[in-house]
Amino acid sequence: MPEYDFHQLSPHDLEVLTRDLLQARWGVHLESFKTGKDGGIDLRYASGPAKTIVQVKHYLRTGFSGLLRDLEAEAVKIRRLAPNRYVLVTSVPLSPANKESIVRIIGTDFLQTADVVGADDLNNLLGQHPDVEGRHYKLWLASRGVLDRVINNAALTRSEFKARQVYEQAKRYVISDAYPQALKMLGDERVVIIAGAPGVGKTTLADLILYSHLEQGYQAVLIQRDVDEGESLFQPGHRQIFYFDDFMGATFAGEHGGGQGARDRALVNFIAMVRATPDARLVLTTREHVYAQALGRSERLRHAGLNDVRVVLGMPSYNAMQRARILYSHLYFSDLPDAYRDQLLRDDFYLRIVKHEKFNPRLIEWLSSYRRLKHVPVERYRGFIDNLLRDPSEIWLHAYEQEITEPGRSVLLTIHSLGGKCGGSVLERAFGTLHAYRAARYNFSTRPDDLRTGIREVINSFIKPWGTHGFEVIDPSVLDLLNAVSRNAPDNAADMIAGAASFDQVEQVWTLAKVTQGGAIIAALGREAGRIAPTIGHLARTGRCFALAGGGVGYFGPTYERRLAAIVEMTGRLDASAIAALIAPAFERLCEEWRTERPQINDAVELIRAIDAAPASMVTSVDRMRGVVLDAALEEARTGCRADELRELLGVVDTEQANREVAIARESFAKYQRDYFSEDLSECRSREQFSALIEDLELFRDELGVDVRALIERVEQANAEFEEHEDQYADHMQDEWKERARDERAGDRSIADMFESLRGDRS
């Protein structure tokens, strides 16, 4: 019979184990009803009028005294629920006298001694249902009995300390699909490569696989440097598992000398030797970008069939419940004081972590380790977590700085300068100019296939495919990393501008510079104004229209109004004559554009606002320009504009004066009322949009003195009709959304019920 003490299980783990054991024992399906829903019910079986209620009590910390203390309150709930049968399951070891004490508290009307299931009874059930035991990996992986057997098998190798580490990790581990997938691959192929981005749990998964094989009698061989160590300890006929963490690490993958070919050959030969030996197993881990880099430079590795034995971990592998269990397990087995846990439980703050787009197991380790949090007062704990989630760039920084090549960095900087996402042809052109510029500046060599090399080493680790041929960052935290790279080494920002292929990139970097933490970038751009000005000036004048196949015209990149606005802003913030000298040529190019193309009203207003925000020292150089831009925008509005365009224009017109500008604005409104209002009204699809349109009309009334009563009545009538049909429309169009929302609420309740157990079992 097994002899588990169940200390390796959380309350949620114990409940799931109990459910599976009782279902196997009774041959029925048990429903789950957590404390938050039906007070006093964990599991239930109902057949006709008869119902059986099961409660599961862990009490890992306070034991029998804690259990007995809380059963008084439970007895009241049980009497209220009045089940035909009540079963109490606990991981606490119970003597016959202990069981009698429990029965006296609950009452013999509802509880019989035989229905009090303690630790010994659970072990008995596990012995009768070994299939259930086998499915609950954590039960046996993290048991003390298994640890003893593992230590015995590890004693002759360097793996004893590793085994004790994994024993502690296993308590917190949440089994995902990757665990059985990796085990099956190892059983079938005898080799498994676990790959993925930094922080997704590669080493933890590999550790658990190693640990489970130690329990089966395998001798562990931990490879530290290269496969020569494994070959020297290889013993045919003995059960051995070789474990090489980060086998394509930065040093291994980064060497390009004559010895690298021999290393590749040795690795391929060692893998082949393991695959040909029935008693041997090999577990390898690698960061995905390093793996891709190694395959890119080695034809031998590319043809070794390594992809056939690779399991790739990524954040999409974790659904909301798995994320919740990861956080829950780390918190339950952490050394965090109760006050810190209570901060997470208050107002369901833990849901913010579980649902955050930057959720990462490594972050969970940070926020659940009191050793790392001692400097954080409990009242600032939630703020600390918010900051960690907002900018987890430290996870990626080492990989960016040490583990990818210059082509890989150029790919990432290029995608960053394009907003984190771009098409393949756009990336090719932008990469070419930026990579060539960086190579010349930092004196590194380039090759014709650098773009392909760079993509290959960062794909699936920093970036992922997007659209048909494009790419985007794999996770928002990669953008945090790249922002940090530019803030910490602001010359990178200057490089992205100086090596830009389109003004989009200049705009993107400038946007980053203007944010709160962009002071270092502003300083660097001012310092490097002479270096970046030629590129900015050239791109500000570059054409933006192209002929379409059908005879039409298409446009790309920012308008000339936006380009000039950026240059005016940069001149004001950088105080650099090299940038100021670009204003006149850019304005001249804008005026040239207006001879054949229509002004963009909203972008023209953006330019006017940039002029209005310019420091006093620039007034003489931009004052005349403001009048020209405003006149052009007003004349365009007179020919026809939408409500949002007229609204923005009025923001830069002095309506206190009955002048020519106000007269043109009134003409623009009259044109809008005749030709564009009905279109604006037809595009309203929500109460908020109807309200916004009414606000615009009221603004026109107040600023221009025009009569908008009839227009507002039409908006209100359309809004009333919309609201009248909204419920019917929602029933017709949103059934799937409603179902999804119900599922999400049910999922949130399940997660809340699980976290509720963190409040109990306290001394």
mmCIF file of C-alpha atoms in Angstrom, residues 201-385:
data_model
loop_
_atom_site.group_PDB
_atom_site.id
_atom_site.type_symbol
_atom_site.label_atom_id
_atom_site.label_comp_id
_atom_site.label_asym_id
_atom_site.label_seq_id
_atom_site.Cartn_x
_atom_site.Cartn_y
_atom_site.Cartn_z
ATOM 1 C CA GLY A 201 9.403 26.561 -17.698
ATOM 2 C CA LYS A 202 11.816 24.521 -19.846
ATOM 3 C CA THR A 203 14.178 23.608 -17.031
ATOM 4 C CA THR A 204 11.334 22.803 -14.632
ATOM 5 C CA LEU A 205 9.758 20.401 -17.114
ATOM 6 C CA ALA A 206 13.113 18.745 -17.809
ATOM 7 C CA ASP A 207 13.835 18.483 -14.079
ATOM 8 C CA LEU A 208 10.558 16.650 -13.443
ATOM 9 C CA ILE A 209 11.237 14.230 -16.281
ATOM 10 C CA LEU A 210 14.700 13.548 -14.855
ATOM 11 C CA TYR A 211 13.242 13.090 -11.388
ATOM 12 C CA SER A 212 10.568 10.630 -12.530
ATOM 13 C CA HIS A 213 13.245 8.493 -14.220
ATOM 14 C CA LEU A 214 15.396 8.504 -11.118
ATOM 15 C CA GLU A 215 12.439 7.066 -9.229
ATOM 16 C CA GLN A 216 12.256 4.283 -11.834
ATOM 17 C CA GLY A 217 15.843 3.292 -11.128
ATOM 18 C CA TYR A 218 17.669 5.275 -13.820
ATOM 19 C CA GLN A 219 21.083 6.628 -12.963
ATOM 20 C CA ALA A 220 21.318 10.348 -13.755
ATOM 21 C CA VAL A 221 24.283 11.799 -15.587
ATOM 22 C CA LEU A 222 24.236 15.598 -15.432
ATOM 23 C CA ILE A 223 26.269 17.015 -18.303
ATOM 24 C CA GLN A 224 27.838 20.369 -17.456
ATOM 25 C CA ARG A 225 30.041 21.329 -20.419
ATOM 26 C CA ASP A 226 29.794 19.076 -23.470
ATOM 27 C CA VAL A 227 28.705 15.599 -24.529
ATOM 28 C CA ASP A 228 32.206 14.219 -23.958
ATOM 29 C CA GLU A 229 31.196 13.993 -20.289
ATOM 30 C CA GLY A 230 28.216 11.847 -21.230
ATOM 31 C CA GLU A 231 30.262 9.575 -23.464
ATOM 32 C CA SER A 232 32.833 8.982 -20.737
ATOM 33 C CA LEU A 233 30.092 7.818 -18.309
ATOM 34 C CA PHE A 234 28.025 5.875 -20.836
ATOM 35 C CA GLN A 235 27.456 2.295 -19.663
ATOM 36 C CA PRO A 236 25.528 0.025 -22.068
ATOM 37 C CA GLY A 237 23.267 -2.373 -20.183
ATOM 38 C CA HIS A 238 22.640 0.094 -17.337
ATOM 39 C CA ARG A 239 19.580 2.317 -17.119
ATOM 40 C CA GLN A 240 20.909 5.842 -17.538
ATOM 41 C CA ILE A 241 19.297 9.214 -18.195
ATOM 42 C CA PHE A 242 21.578 11.957 -19.492
ATOM 43 C CA TYR A 243 20.532 15.506 -18.739
ATOM 44 C CA PHE A 244 22.053 18.516 -20.529
ATOM 45 C CA ASP A 245 20.406 21.808 -19.550
ATOM 46 C CA ASP A 246 20.848 24.631 -22.111
ATOM 47 C CA PHE A 247 22.836 22.325 -24.369
ATOM 48 C CA MET A 248 23.073 24.998 -27.080
ATOM 49 C CA GLY A 249 23.952 27.799 -24.695
ATOM 50 C CA ALA A 250 25.541 31.061 -25.649
ATOM 51 C CA THR A 251 29.115 29.764 -25.587
ATOM 52 C CA PHE A 252 28.280 26.591 -27.474
ATOM 53 C CA ALA A 253 26.270 28.282 -30.198
ATOM 54 C CA GLY A 254 28.414 31.364 -30.471
ATOM 55 C CA GLU A 255 31.717 29.700 -31.385
ATOM 56 C CA HIS A 256 32.566 29.749 -35.067
ATOM 57 C CA GLY A 257 36.088 28.431 -34.963
ATOM 58 C CA GLY A 258 37.382 25.100 -36.218
ATOM 59 C CA GLY A 259 36.406 23.339 -33.002
ATOM 60 C CA GLN A 260 32.719 23.996 -33.510
ATOM 61 C CA GLY A 261 32.369 21.445 -36.306
ATOM 62 C CA ALA A 262 33.809 18.789 -34.014
ATOM 63 C CA ARG A 263 31.349 19.772 -31.271
ATOM 64 C CA ASP A 264 28.438 19.465 -33.685
ATOM 65 C CA ARG A 265 29.621 16.067 -34.827
ATOM 66 C CA ALA A 266 30.083 14.882 -31.238
ATOM 67 C CA LEU A 267 26.563 16.015 -30.307
ATOM 68 C CA VAL A 268 24.948 14.326 -33.311
ATOM 69 C CA ASN A 269 26.900 11.132 -32.652
ATOM 70 C CA PHE A 270 25.960 11.101 -28.967
ATOM 71 C CA ILE A 271 22.264 11.565 -29.786
ATOM 72 C CA ALA A 272 22.479 8.697 -32.281
ATOM 73 C CA MET A 273 24.169 6.500 -29.671
ATOM 74 C CA VAL A 274 21.420 7.165 -27.105
ATOM 75 C CA ARG A 275 18.656 6.520 -29.649
ATOM 76 C CA ALA A 276 20.236 3.181 -30.455
ATOM 77 C CA THR A 277 20.498 2.098 -26.786
ATOM 78 C CA PRO A 278 17.262 0.711 -25.214
ATOM 79 C CA ASP A 279 18.268 1.552 -21.621
ATOM 80 C CA ALA A 280 19.473 5.104 -22.310
ATOM 81 C CA ARG A 281 17.541 8.364 -22.259
ATOM 82 C CA LEU A 282 18.642 11.922 -23.101
ATOM 83 C CA VAL A 283 16.898 15.144 -22.033
ATOM 84 C CA LEU A 284 18.111 18.399 -23.560
ATOM 85 C CA THR A 285 16.858 21.957 -23.020
ATOM 86 C CA THR A 286 17.530 25.054 -25.088
ATOM 87 C CA ARG A 287 16.242 28.545 -25.614
ATOM 88 C CA GLU A 288 14.448 28.604 -28.924
ATOM 89 C CA HIS A 289 16.447 31.487 -30.394
ATOM 90 C CA VAL A 290 19.750 29.753 -29.541
ATOM 91 C CA TYR A 291 18.497 26.494 -31.054
ATOM 92 C CA ALA A 292 17.499 28.279 -34.263
ATOM 93 C CA GLN A 293 20.847 30.066 -34.363
ATOM 94 C CA ALA A 294 22.759 26.786 -34.005
ATOM 95 C CA LEU A 295 20.782 25.085 -36.772
ATOM 96 C CA GLY A 296 21.259 28.110 -38.982
ATOM 97 C CA ARG A 297 25.035 27.916 -38.877
ATOM 98 C CA SER A 298 25.443 24.128 -38.931
ATOM 99 C CA GLU A 299 24.386 21.968 -41.859
ATOM 100 C CA ARG A 300 25.182 18.860 -39.795
ATOM 101 C CA LEU A 301 22.713 19.875 -37.095
ATOM 102 C CA ARG A 302 20.052 20.800 -39.653
ATOM 103 C CA HIS A 303 20.170 17.306 -41.111
ATOM 104 C CA ALA A 304 20.293 15.461 -37.765
ATOM 105 C CA GLY A 305 16.504 15.239 -37.372
ATOM 106 C CA LEU A 306 16.504 17.245 -34.142
ATOM 107 C CA ASN A 307 13.098 18.797 -34.871
ATOM 108 C CA ASP A 308 11.564 15.322 -34.710
ATOM 109 C CA VAL A 309 12.326 15.105 -30.965
ATOM 110 C CA ARG A 310 11.628 18.724 -30.015
ATOM 111 C CA VAL A 311 8.868 19.947 -27.672
ATOM 112 C CA VAL A 312 8.374 23.728 -27.828
ATOM 113 C CA LEU A 313 6.969 25.475 -24.761
ATOM 114 C CA GLY A 314 5.172 28.785 -25.108
ATOM 115 C CA MET A 315 2.713 30.878 -23.131
ATOM 116 C CA PRO A 316 -0.236 29.811 -25.382
ATOM 117 C CA SER A 317 0.212 26.359 -23.813
ATOM 118 C CA TYR A 318 -1.386 27.685 -20.610
ATOM 119 C CA ASN A 319 -5.117 28.365 -20.465
ATOM 120 C CA ALA A 320 -6.656 30.570 -17.748
ATOM 121 C CA MET A 321 -7.199 27.690 -15.311
ATOM 122 C CA GLN A 322 -3.639 26.398 -15.769
ATOM 123 C CA ARG A 323 -2.297 29.910 -15.172
ATOM 124 C CA ALA A 324 -4.427 30.129 -12.051
ATOM 125 C CA ARG A 325 -3.099 26.796 -10.799
ATOM 126 C CA ILE A 326 0.488 27.898 -11.415
ATOM 127 C CA LEU A 327 -0.051 31.016 -9.317
ATOM 128 C CA TYR A 328 -2.082 29.141 -6.691
ATOM 129 C CA SER A 329 0.513 26.383 -6.273
ATOM 130 C CA HIS A 330 3.365 28.861 -5.954
ATOM 131 C CA LEU A 331 1.477 30.852 -3.336
ATOM 132 C CA TYR A 332 0.301 27.836 -1.340
ATOM 133 C CA PHE A 333 3.802 26.384 -1.037
ATOM 134 C CA SER A 334 5.574 29.737 -0.748
ATOM 135 C CA ASP A 335 7.150 31.300 2.324
ATOM 136 C CA LEU A 336 5.045 34.446 1.919
ATOM 137 C CA PRO A 337 3.588 35.755 5.191
ATOM 138 C CA ASP A 338 -0.203 35.665 5.372
ATOM 139 C CA ALA A 339 -0.404 39.455 5.093
ATOM 140 C CA TYR A 340 1.099 39.300 1.595
ATOM 141 C CA ARG A 341 -1.249 36.512 0.537
ATOM 142 C CA ASP A 342 -4.187 38.539 1.794
ATOM 143 C CA GLN A 343 -3.142 41.391 -0.490
ATOM 144 C CA LEU A 344 -3.525 39.053 -3.467
ATOM 145 C CA LEU A 345 -6.863 37.697 -2.269
ATOM 146 C CA ARG A 346 -8.369 41.113 -1.575
ATOM 147 C CA ASP A 347 -10.734 42.214 -4.367
ATOM 148 C CA ASP A 348 -9.686 39.146 -6.399
ATOM 149 C CA PHE A 349 -6.378 40.813 -7.280
ATOM 150 C CA TYR A 350 -4.994 37.409 -8.302
ATOM 151 C CA LEU A 351 -7.293 37.472 -11.370
ATOM 152 C CA ARG A 352 -5.389 40.501 -12.641
ATOM 153 C CA ILE A 353 -2.228 38.405 -12.572
ATOM 154 C CA VAL A 354 -3.826 35.313 -14.113
ATOM 155 C CA LYS A 355 -5.364 37.249 -17.009
ATOM 156 C CA HIS A 356 -2.451 39.585 -17.654
ATOM 157 C CA GLU A 357 -1.051 39.426 -21.172
ATOM 158 C CA LYS A 358 2.483 39.224 -19.784
ATOM 159 C CA PHE A 359 1.846 36.290 -17.432
ATOM 160 C CA ASN A 360 4.969 34.173 -17.233
ATOM 161 C CA PRO A 361 5.962 31.367 -14.794
ATOM 162 C CA ARG A 362 9.228 33.103 -14.027
ATOM 163 C CA LEU A 363 7.338 36.214 -12.955
ATOM 164 C CA ILE A 364 5.225 34.054 -10.662
ATOM 165 C CA GLU A 365 8.393 32.782 -8.998
ATOM 166 C CA TRP A 366 9.436 36.379 -8.357
ATOM 167 C CA LEU A 367 6.182 37.588 -6.870
ATOM 168 C CA SER A 368 5.779 34.517 -4.629
ATOM 169 C CA SER A 369 9.303 34.469 -3.172
ATOM 170 C CA TYR A 370 9.563 36.295 0.148
ATOM 171 C CA ARG A 371 13.337 36.250 -0.138
ATOM 172 C CA ARG A 372 12.969 38.618 -3.108
ATOM 173 C CA LEU A 373 10.195 40.631 -1.459
ATOM 174 C CA LYS A 374 11.608 41.404 1.981
ATOM 175 C CA HIS A 375 12.406 44.932 0.842
ATOM 176 C CA VAL A 376 8.802 45.479 -0.329
ATOM 177 C CA PRO A 377 6.416 46.600 2.469
ATOM 178 C CA VAL A 378 3.180 44.657 2.457
ATOM 179 C CA GLU A 379 1.154 47.766 1.621
ATOM 180 C CA ARG A 380 3.237 48.198 -1.564
ATOM 181 C CA TYR A 381 3.123 44.547 -2.601
ATOM 182 C CA ARG A 382 0.322 44.981 -5.136
ATOM 183 C CA GLY A 383 2.047 47.992 -6.664
ATOM 184 C CA PHE A 384 5.244 45.953 -6.925
ATOM 185 C CA ILE A 385 3.352 43.233 -8.827
#
